[in-house]
Short mmCIF file of C-alpha atoms in Angstrom, two decimals:
data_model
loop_
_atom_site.label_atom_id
_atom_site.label_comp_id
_atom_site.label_asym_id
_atom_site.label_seq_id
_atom_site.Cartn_x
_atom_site.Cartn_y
_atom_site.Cartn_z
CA UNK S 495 119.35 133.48 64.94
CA UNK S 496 115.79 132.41 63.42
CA UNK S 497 117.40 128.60 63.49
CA UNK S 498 118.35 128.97 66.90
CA UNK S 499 114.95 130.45 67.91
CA UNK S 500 113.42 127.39 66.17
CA UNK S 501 115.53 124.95 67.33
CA UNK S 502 115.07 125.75 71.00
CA UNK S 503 111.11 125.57 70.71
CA UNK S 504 111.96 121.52 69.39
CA UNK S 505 114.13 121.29 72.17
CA UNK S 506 111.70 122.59 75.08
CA UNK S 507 109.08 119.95 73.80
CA UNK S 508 111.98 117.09 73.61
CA UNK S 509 112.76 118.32 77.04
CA UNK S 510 109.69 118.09 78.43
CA UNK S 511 108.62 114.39 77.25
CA UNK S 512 112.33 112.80 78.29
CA UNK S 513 111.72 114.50 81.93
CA UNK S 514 108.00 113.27 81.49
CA UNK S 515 108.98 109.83 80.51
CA UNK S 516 112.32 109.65 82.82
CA UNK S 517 109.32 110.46 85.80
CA UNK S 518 107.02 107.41 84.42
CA UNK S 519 110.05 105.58 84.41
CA UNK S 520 110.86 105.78 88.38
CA UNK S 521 107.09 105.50 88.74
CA UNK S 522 106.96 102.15 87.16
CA UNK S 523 109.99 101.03 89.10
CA UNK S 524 107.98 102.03 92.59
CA UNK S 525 106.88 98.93 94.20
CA UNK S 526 102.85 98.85 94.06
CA UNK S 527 103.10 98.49 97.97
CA UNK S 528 105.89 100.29 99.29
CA UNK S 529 108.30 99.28 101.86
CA UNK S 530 108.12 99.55 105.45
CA UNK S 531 110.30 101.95 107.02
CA UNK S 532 113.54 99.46 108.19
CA UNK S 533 114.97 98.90 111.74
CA UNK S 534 117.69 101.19 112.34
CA UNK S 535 120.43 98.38 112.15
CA UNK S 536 119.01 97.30 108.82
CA UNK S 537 121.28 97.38 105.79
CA UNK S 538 117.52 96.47 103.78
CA UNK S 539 118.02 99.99 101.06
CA UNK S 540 114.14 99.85 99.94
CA UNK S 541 112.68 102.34 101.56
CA UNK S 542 115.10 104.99 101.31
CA UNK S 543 115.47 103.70 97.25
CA UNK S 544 111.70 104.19 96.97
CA UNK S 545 111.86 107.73 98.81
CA UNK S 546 114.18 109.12 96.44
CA UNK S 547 112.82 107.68 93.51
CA UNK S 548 109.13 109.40 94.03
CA UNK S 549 110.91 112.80 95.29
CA UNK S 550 113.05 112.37 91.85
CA UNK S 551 109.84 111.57 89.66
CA UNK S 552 107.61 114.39 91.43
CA UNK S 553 110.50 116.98 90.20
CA UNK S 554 110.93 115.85 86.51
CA UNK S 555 106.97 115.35 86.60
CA UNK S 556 107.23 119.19 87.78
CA UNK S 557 109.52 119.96 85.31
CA UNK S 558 108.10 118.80 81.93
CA UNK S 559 104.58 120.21 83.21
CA UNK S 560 106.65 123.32 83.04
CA UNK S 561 107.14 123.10 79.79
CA UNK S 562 104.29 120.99 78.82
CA UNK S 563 101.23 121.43 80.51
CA UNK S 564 99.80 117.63 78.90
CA UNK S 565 102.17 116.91 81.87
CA UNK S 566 100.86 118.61 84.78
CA UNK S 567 98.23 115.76 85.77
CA UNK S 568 101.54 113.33 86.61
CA UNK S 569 103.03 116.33 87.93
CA UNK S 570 100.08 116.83 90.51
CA UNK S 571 99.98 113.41 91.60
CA UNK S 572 103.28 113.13 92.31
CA UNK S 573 103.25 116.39 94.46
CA UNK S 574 100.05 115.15 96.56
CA UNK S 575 101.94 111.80 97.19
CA UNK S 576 105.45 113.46 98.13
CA UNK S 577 102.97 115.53 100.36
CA UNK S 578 101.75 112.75 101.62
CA UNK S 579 105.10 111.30 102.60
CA UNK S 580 106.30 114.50 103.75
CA UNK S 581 103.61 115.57 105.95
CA UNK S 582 103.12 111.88 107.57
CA UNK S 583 106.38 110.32 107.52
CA UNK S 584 104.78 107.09 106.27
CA UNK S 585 105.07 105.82 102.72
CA UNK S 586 102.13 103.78 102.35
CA UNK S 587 100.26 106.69 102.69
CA UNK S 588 101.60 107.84 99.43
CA UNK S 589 100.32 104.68 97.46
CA UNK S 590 96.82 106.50 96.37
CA UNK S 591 98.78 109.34 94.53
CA UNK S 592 101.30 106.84 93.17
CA UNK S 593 98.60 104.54 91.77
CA UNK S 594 96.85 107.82 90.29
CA UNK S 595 100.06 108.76 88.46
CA UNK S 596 100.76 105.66 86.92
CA UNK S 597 97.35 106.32 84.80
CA UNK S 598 99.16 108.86 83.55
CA UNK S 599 102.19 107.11 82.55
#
């Protein structure tokens, strides 16, 4: 049981940096000016690509800040820009928190 005990404490810390560096991973893949929302005919997947990657990296940013707290500054930013989005409906608005977080990455 001792092995196991130790084991998991490795674990939480391997945890949290692949969910910290699987979060600066989307983050590096968001466009540095985000797309425009597209017509509703528009078969254009951007926007909706870039939505669900910062929702994604805001909850594995949340998640290794769980676990490690070295993590929480990404983890903030991330939240304020989902906010952002989520309050306002309009990506752009989101860029300031993305550009913070990628100083984190």
């Amino acid at each position: 049981m001792a092995l196991a005990a130790c084991s998991s404490g490795e674990s939480t810390g391997h945890q949290a940096r692949s969910d910290g560096e699987l979060a600066c991973t989307l983050v590096r893949m968001l466009p540095d000016r985000m797309p425009d929302e597209p017509a509703g005919d528009s078969s254009d997947h951007a926007y909706d690509v870039a939505v669900g990657r910062l929702g994604t990296a805001a909850e594995l940013a949340r998640i290794a800040a769980l676990q490690d707290t070295k993590y929480q500054p990404l983890a903030d930013n991330l939240a304020a820009a989902r906010q952002t989005y989520s309050t306002t409906f309009d990506l752009h608005r989101a860029e300031p928190g993305i550009k913070q977080a990628r100083t984190h990455c």
